[in-house]
GROMACS .gro file of C-alpha atoms in nm:
model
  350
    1UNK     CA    1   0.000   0.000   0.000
    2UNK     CA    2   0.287   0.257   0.056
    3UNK     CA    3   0.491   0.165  -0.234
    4UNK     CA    4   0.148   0.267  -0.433
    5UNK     CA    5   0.106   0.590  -0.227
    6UNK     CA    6   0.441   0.727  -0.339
    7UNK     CA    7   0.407   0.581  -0.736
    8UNK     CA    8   0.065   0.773  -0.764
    9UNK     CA    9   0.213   1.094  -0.625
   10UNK     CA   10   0.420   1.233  -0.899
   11UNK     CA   11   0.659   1.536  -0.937
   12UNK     CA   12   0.547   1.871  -0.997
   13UNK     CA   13   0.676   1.801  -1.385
   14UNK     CA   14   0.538   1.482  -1.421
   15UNK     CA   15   0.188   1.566  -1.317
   16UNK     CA   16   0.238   1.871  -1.582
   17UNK     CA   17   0.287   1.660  -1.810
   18UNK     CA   18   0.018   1.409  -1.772
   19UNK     CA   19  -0.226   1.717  -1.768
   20UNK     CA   20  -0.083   1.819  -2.120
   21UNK     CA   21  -0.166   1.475  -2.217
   22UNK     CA   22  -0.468   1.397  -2.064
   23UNK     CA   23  -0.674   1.708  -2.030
   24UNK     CA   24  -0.642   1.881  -2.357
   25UNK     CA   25  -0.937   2.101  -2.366
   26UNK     CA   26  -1.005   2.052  -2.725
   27UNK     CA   27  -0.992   1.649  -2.648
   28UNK     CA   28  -1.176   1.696  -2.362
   29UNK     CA   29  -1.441   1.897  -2.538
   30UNK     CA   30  -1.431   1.698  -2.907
   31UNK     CA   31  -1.784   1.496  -2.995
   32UNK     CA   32  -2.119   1.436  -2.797
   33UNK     CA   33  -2.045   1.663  -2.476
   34UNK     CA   34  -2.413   1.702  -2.482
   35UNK     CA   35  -2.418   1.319  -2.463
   36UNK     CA   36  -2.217   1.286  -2.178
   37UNK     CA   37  -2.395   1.599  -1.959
   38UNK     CA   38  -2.718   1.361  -2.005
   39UNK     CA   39  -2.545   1.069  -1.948
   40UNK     CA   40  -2.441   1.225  -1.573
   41UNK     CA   41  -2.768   1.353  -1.545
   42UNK     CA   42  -2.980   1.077  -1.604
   43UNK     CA   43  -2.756   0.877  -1.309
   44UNK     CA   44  -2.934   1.060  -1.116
   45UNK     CA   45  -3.262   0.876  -1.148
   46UNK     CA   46  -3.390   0.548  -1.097
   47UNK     CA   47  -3.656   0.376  -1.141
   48UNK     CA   48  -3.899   0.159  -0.911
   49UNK     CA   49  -4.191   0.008  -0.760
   50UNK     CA   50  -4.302   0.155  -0.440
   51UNK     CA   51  -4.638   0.126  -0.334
   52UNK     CA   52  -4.766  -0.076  -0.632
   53UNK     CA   53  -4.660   0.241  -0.876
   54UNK     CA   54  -4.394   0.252  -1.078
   55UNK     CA   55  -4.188   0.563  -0.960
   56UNK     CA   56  -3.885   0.807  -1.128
   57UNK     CA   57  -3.705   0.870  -0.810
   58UNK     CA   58  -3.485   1.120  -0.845
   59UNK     CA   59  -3.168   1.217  -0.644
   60UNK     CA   60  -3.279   1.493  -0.353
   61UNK     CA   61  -3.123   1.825  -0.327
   62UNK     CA   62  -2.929   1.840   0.008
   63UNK     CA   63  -2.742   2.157   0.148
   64UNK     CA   64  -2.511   2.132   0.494
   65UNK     CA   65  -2.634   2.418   0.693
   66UNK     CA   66  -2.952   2.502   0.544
   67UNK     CA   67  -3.215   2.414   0.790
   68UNK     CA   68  -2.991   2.441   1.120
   69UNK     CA   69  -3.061   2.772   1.245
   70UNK     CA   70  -3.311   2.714   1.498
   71UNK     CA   71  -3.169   2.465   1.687
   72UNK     CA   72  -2.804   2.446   1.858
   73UNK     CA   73  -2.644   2.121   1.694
   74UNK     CA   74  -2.699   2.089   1.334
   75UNK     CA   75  -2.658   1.772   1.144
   76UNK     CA   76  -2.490   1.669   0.798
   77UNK     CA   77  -2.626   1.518   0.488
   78UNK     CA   78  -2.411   1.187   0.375
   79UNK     CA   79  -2.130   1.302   0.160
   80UNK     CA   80  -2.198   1.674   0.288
   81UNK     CA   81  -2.393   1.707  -0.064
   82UNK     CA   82  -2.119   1.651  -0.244
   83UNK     CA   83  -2.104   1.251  -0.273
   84UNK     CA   84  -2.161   1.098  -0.658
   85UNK     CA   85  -2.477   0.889  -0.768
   86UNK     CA   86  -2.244   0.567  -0.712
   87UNK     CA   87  -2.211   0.674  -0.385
   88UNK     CA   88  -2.523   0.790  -0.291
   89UNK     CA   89  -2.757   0.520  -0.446
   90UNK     CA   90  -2.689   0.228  -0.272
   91UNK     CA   91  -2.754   0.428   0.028
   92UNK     CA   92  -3.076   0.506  -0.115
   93UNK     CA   93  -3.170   0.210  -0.189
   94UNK     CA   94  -3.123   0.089   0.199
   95UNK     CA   95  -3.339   0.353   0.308
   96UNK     CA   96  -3.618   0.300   0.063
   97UNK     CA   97  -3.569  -0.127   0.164
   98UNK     CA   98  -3.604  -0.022   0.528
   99UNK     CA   99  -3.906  -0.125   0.770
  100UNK     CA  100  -3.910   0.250   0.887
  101UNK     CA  101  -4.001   0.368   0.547
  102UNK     CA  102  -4.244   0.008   0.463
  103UNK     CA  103  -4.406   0.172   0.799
  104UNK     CA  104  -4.405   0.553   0.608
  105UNK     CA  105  -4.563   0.365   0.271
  106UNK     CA  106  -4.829   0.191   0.519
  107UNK     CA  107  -4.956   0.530   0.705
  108UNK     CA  108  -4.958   0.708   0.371
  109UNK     CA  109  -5.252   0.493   0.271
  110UNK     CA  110  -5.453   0.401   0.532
  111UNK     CA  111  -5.700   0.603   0.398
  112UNK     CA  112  -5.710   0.883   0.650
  113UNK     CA  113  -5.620   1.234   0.621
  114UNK     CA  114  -5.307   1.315   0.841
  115UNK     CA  115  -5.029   1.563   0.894
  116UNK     CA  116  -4.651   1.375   0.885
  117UNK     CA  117  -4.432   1.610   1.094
  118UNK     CA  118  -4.087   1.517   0.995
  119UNK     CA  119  -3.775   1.564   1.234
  120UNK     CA  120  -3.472   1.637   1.073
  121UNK     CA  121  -3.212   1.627   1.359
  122UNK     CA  122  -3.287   1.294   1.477
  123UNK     CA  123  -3.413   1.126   1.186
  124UNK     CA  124  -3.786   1.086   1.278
  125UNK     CA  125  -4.204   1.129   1.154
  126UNK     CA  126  -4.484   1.071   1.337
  127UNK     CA  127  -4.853   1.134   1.216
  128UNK     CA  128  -5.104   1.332   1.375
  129UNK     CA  129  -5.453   1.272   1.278
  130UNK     CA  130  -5.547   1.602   1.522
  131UNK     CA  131  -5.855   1.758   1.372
  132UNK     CA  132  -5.716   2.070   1.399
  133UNK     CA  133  -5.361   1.992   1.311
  134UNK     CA  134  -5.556   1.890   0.977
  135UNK     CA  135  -5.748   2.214   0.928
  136UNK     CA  136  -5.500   2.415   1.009
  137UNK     CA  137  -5.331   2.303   0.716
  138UNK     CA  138  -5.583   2.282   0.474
  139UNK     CA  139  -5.633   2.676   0.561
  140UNK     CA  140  -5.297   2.756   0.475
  141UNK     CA  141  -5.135   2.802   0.881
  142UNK     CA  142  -4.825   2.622   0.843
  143UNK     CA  143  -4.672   2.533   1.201
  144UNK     CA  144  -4.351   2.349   1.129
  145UNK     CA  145  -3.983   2.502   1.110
  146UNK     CA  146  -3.695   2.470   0.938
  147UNK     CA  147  -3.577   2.140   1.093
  148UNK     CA  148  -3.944   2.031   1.146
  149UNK     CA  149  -4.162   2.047   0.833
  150UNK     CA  150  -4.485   1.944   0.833
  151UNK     CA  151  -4.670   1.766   0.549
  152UNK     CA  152  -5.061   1.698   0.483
  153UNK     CA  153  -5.145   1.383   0.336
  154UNK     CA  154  -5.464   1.222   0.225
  155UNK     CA  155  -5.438   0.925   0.303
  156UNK     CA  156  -5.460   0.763  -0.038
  157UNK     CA  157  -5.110   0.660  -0.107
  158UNK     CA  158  -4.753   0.752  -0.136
  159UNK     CA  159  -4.641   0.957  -0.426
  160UNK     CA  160  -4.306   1.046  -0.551
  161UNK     CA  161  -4.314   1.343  -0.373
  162UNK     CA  162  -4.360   1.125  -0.042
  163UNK     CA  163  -4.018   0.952  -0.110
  164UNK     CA  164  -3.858   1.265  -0.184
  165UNK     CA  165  -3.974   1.403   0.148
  166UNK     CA  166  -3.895   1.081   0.331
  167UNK     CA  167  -3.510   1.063   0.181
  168UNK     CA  168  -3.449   1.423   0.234
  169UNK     CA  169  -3.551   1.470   0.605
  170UNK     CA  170  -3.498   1.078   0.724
  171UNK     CA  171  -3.238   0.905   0.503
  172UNK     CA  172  -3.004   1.283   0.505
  173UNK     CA  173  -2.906   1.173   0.139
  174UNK     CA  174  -2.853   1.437  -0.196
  175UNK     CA  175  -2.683   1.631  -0.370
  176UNK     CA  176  -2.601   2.030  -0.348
  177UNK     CA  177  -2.656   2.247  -0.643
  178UNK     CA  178  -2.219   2.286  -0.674
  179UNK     CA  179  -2.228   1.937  -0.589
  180UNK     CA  180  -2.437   1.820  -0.877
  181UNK     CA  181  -2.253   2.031  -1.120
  182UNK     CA  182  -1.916   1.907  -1.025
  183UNK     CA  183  -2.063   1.564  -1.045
  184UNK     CA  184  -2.129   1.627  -1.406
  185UNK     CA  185  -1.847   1.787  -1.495
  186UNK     CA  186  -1.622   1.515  -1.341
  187UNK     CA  187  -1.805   1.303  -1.543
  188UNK     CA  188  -1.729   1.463  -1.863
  189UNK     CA  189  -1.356   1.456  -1.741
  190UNK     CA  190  -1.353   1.083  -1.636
  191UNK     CA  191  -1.490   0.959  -2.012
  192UNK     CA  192  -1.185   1.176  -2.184
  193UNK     CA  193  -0.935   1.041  -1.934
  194UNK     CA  194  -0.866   1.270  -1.688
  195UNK     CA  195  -0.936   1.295  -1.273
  196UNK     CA  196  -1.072   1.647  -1.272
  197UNK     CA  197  -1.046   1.607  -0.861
  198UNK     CA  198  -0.701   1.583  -0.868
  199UNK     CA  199  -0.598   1.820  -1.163
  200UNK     CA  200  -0.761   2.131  -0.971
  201UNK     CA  201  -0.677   1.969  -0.592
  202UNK     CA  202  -0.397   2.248  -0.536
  203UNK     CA  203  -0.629   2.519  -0.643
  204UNK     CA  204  -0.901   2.399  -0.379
  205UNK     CA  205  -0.687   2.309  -0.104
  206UNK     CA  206  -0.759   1.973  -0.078
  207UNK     CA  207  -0.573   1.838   0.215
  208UNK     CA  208  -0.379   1.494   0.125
  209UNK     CA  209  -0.587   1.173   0.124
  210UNK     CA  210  -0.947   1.386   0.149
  211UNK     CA  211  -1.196   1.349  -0.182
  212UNK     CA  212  -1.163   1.688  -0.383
  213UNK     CA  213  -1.553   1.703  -0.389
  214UNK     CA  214  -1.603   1.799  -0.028
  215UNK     CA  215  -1.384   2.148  -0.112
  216UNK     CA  216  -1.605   2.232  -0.412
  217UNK     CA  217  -1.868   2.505  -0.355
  218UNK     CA  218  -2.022   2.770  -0.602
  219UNK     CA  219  -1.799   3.027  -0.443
  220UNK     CA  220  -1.496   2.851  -0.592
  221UNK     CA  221  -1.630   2.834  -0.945
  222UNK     CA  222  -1.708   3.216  -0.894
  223UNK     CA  223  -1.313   3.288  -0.804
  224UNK     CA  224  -0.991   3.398  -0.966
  225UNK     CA  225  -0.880   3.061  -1.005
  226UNK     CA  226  -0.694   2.981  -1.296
  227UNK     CA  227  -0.931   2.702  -1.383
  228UNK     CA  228  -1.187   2.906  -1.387
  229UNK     CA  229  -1.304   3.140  -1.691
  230UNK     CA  230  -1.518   3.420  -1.724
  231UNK     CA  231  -1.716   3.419  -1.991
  232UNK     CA  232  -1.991   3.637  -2.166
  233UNK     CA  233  -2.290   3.544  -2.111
  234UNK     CA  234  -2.481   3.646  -2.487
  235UNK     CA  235  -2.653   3.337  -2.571
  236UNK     CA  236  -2.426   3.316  -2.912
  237UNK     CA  237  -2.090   3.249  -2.694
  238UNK     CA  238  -2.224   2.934  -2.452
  239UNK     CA  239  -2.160   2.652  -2.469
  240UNK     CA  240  -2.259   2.309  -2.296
  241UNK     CA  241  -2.060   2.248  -1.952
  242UNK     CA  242  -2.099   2.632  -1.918
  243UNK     CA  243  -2.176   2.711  -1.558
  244UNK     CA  244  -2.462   2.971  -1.476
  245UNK     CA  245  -2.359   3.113  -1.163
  246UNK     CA  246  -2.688   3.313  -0.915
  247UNK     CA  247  -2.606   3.567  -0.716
  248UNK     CA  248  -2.733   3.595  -0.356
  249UNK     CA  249  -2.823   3.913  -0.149
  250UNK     CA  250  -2.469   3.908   0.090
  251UNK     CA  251  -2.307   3.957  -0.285
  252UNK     CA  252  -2.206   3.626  -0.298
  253UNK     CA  253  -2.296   3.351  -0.542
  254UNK     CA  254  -2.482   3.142  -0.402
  255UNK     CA  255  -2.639   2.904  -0.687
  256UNK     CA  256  -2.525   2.672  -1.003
  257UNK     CA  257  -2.664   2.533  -1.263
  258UNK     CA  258  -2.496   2.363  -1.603
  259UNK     CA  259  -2.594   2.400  -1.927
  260UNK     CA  260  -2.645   2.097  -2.129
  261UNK     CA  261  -2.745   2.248  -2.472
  262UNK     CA  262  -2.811   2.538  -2.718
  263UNK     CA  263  -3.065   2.486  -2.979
  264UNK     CA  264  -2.978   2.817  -3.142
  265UNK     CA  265  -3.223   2.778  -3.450
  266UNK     CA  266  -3.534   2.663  -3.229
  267UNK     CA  267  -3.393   2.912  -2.963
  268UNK     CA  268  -3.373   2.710  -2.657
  269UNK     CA  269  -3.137   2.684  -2.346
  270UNK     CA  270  -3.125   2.342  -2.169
  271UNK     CA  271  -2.932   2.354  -1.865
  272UNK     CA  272  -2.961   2.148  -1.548
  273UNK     CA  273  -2.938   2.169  -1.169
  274UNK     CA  274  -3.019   2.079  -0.789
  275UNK     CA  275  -3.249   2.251  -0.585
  276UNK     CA  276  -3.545   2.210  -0.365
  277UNK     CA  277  -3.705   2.601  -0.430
  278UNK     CA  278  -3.889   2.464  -0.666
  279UNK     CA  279  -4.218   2.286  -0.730
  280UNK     CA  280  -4.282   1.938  -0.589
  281UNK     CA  281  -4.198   1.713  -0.865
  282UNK     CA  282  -3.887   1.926  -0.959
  283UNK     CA  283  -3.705   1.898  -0.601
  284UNK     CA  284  -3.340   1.747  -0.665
  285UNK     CA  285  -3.181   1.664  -0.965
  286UNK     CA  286  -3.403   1.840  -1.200
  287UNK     CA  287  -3.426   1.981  -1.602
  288UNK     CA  288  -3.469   2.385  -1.676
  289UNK     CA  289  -3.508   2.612  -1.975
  290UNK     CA  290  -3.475   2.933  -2.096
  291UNK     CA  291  -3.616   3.059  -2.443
  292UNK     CA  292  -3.494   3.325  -2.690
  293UNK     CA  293  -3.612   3.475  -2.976
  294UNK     CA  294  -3.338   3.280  -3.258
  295UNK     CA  295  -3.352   3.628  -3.430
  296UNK     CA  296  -3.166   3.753  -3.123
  297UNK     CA  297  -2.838   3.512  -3.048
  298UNK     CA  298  -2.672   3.851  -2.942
  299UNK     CA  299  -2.892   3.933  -2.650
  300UNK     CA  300  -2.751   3.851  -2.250
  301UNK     CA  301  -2.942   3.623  -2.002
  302UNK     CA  302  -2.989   3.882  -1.796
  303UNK     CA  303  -3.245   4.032  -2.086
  304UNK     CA  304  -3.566   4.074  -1.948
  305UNK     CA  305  -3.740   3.940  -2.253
  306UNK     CA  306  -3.594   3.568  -2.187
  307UNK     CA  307  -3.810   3.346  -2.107
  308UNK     CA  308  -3.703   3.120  -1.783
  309UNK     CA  309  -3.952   2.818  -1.743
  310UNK     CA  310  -3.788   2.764  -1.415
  311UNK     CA  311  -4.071   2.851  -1.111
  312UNK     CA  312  -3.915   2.920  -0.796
  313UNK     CA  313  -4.104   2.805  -0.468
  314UNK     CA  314  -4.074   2.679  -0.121
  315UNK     CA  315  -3.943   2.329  -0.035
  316UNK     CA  316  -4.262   2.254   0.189
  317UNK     CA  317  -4.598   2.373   0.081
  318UNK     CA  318  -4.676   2.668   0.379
  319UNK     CA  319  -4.311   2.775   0.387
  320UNK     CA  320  -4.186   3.124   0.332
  321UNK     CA  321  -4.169   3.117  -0.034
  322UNK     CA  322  -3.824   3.229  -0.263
  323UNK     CA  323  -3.828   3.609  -0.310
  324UNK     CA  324  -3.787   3.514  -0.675
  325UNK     CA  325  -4.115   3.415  -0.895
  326UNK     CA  326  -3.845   3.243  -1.138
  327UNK     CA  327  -3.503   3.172  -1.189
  328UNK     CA  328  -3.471   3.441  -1.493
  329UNK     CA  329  -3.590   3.670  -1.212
  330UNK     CA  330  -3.307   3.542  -0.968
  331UNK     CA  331  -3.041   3.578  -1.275
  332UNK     CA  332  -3.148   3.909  -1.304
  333UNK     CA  333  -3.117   4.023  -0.912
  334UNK     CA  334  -2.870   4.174  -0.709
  335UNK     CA  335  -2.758   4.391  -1.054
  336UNK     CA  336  -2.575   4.670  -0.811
  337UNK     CA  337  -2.370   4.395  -0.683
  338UNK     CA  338  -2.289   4.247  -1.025
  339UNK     CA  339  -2.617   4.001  -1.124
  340UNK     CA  340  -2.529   3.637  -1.243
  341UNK     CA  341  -2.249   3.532  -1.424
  342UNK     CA  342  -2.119   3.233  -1.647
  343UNK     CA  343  -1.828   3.062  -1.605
  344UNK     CA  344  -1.665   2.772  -1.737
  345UNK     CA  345  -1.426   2.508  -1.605
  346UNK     CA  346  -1.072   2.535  -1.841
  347UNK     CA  347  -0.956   2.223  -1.842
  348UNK     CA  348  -1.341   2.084  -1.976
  349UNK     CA  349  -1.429   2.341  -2.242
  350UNK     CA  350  -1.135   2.493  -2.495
   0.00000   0.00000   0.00000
């Protein structure tokens, strides 16, 4: 085992020149880069029976942090958000074979309308058939917090959005929104031949023997990093792997997305991310698009006469709901402090 520590661990030089040989943007870029964007995508669904229906289960969005500020000790998603479908499905898959969620299915159609009050911190539900825990909801008064969400259900059987709920606030298990992206672009690295984790470890700071994904956040694809390029962000100059960056109100970015494709003659914008301010279905690993006049390949995405498909909205029907209607709208914001940006990763697009 040491004699392989010290062989992987080449010289300065040497590692030079395997990145000249390996990660040749142009190679890297070449044929079917659309192809491979889906093919990372699409490993983040799976498909299965649960309840008698045959389900798309996609993989949850999952942010350290982002629920903790109510209660003194937080808690942390597996693979802090940042773990890989390979990773994270077989964990899945435990969760969804467990008796705890069999039990979950089973209350979800006995036929009764309910409330499920989930407890994030120590991994818990319980139902409460309290008339007025049930009206209460049905009127709109949401009672749960951050760490304790509360869901009305009708009794007539689980639904995809069920298992989402269930594997986001009981199994802990998802991916980020920088997490997903870096997913997919090590992906697109991997099929050309080259460990994007270790070509950019020196520029994240990895410390020896961690995984490279646990230091990647949306701030670093917003810095002056040399792997990192700034590009304009007319709808003529992207490109697929191009990273739209969201700015947040501390000035910081504070969102990603990837585009996947630009139909420039039908004038559409695929582009793909992770997040649960969105509606039901679309929490996680999830498909958005913007559309543009084809006459117009000149115009920025921060043009108010885009049109973003993307709806914005709370994670739990009754919570506070995103400032932004859509994510065109949330592009657009924070223009005094600079607005959104794209970026793309040097060593995956010339």
């Amino acid at each position: 085992m040491v004699i392989l520590l010290f062989v992987s661990t080449p010289s300065l030089a040497a590692e030079s020149d395997r990145l000249t040989e390996f990660a040749d943007p142009a190679r890297i870029w070449g044929d079917g880069i659309e192809r491979l964007i889906e093919e990372a995508y699409r490993a983040c669904f799976r498909t299965r029976i649960i309840g008698g229906k045959v389900m798309n289960i996609r993989m949850p969005f999952a942010e350290n942090n982002e629920r903790d500020t109510l209660i003194e000790n937080g808690w942390e998603f597996l693979g802090g958000g940042k773990g890989n479908p390979d990773m994270l499905w077989p964990a899945i898959e435990a969760v969804l074979d467990s008796k705890d969620f069999a039990r979950y299915g089973a209350t979800l159609s006995d036929g009764r309308e309910q409330v499920i009050i989930f407890d994030i911190p120590t991994q818990s539900w319980h139902s409460s058939r309290d008339l007025f825990d049930i009206a209460r909801m049905k009127a709109g008064s949401y009672r749960g917090l951050p760490h304790r969400p509360y869901v009305f259900a009708s009794g007539k059987g689980i639904e995809e959005t069920d298992v989402y709920n269930y594997l986001y606030c009981i199994g802990l298990i998802g991916m980020d929104c920088s997490g997903f992206v870096w997913h997919v672009l090590s992906y697109i690295a991997k099929q050309r031949g080259l460990d994007l984790g270790r070509a950019v470890s020196r520029a994240l700071g990895v410390q020896r023997g961690m995984d490279p994904a646990w230091y990647v956040g949306t701030s670093f694809f917003n810095s002056r990093s040399s792997h990192i390029v700034s590009v304009t962000d007319t709808i003529n100059n992207l490109r697929p792997a191009d990273i739209i960056l969201f700015r947040g109100a501390s000035g910081a970015m504070s969102h990603s997305a990837i585009i996947q494709s630009i139909d420039l003659k039908k004038g559409v914008i695929r582009y793909l991310q992770s997040t649960d301010e969105a509606p039901l279905h679309e929490r996680g690993v999830h498909e958005s698009f913007i559309y543009f006049d084809p006459a117009k390949p000149t115009v920025s995405l921060s043009d108010p006469g885009l049109n973003w498909t993307q709806q914005r909205q709370a994670p739990f029907p009754g919570e506070k709901p995103s400032p932004f209607s859509d994510d065109g709208e949330r592009y657009r914001a924070f223009d005094e402090l600079g607005g959104g940006r794209v970026v793309r990763m040097r060593l995956i697009s010339p």
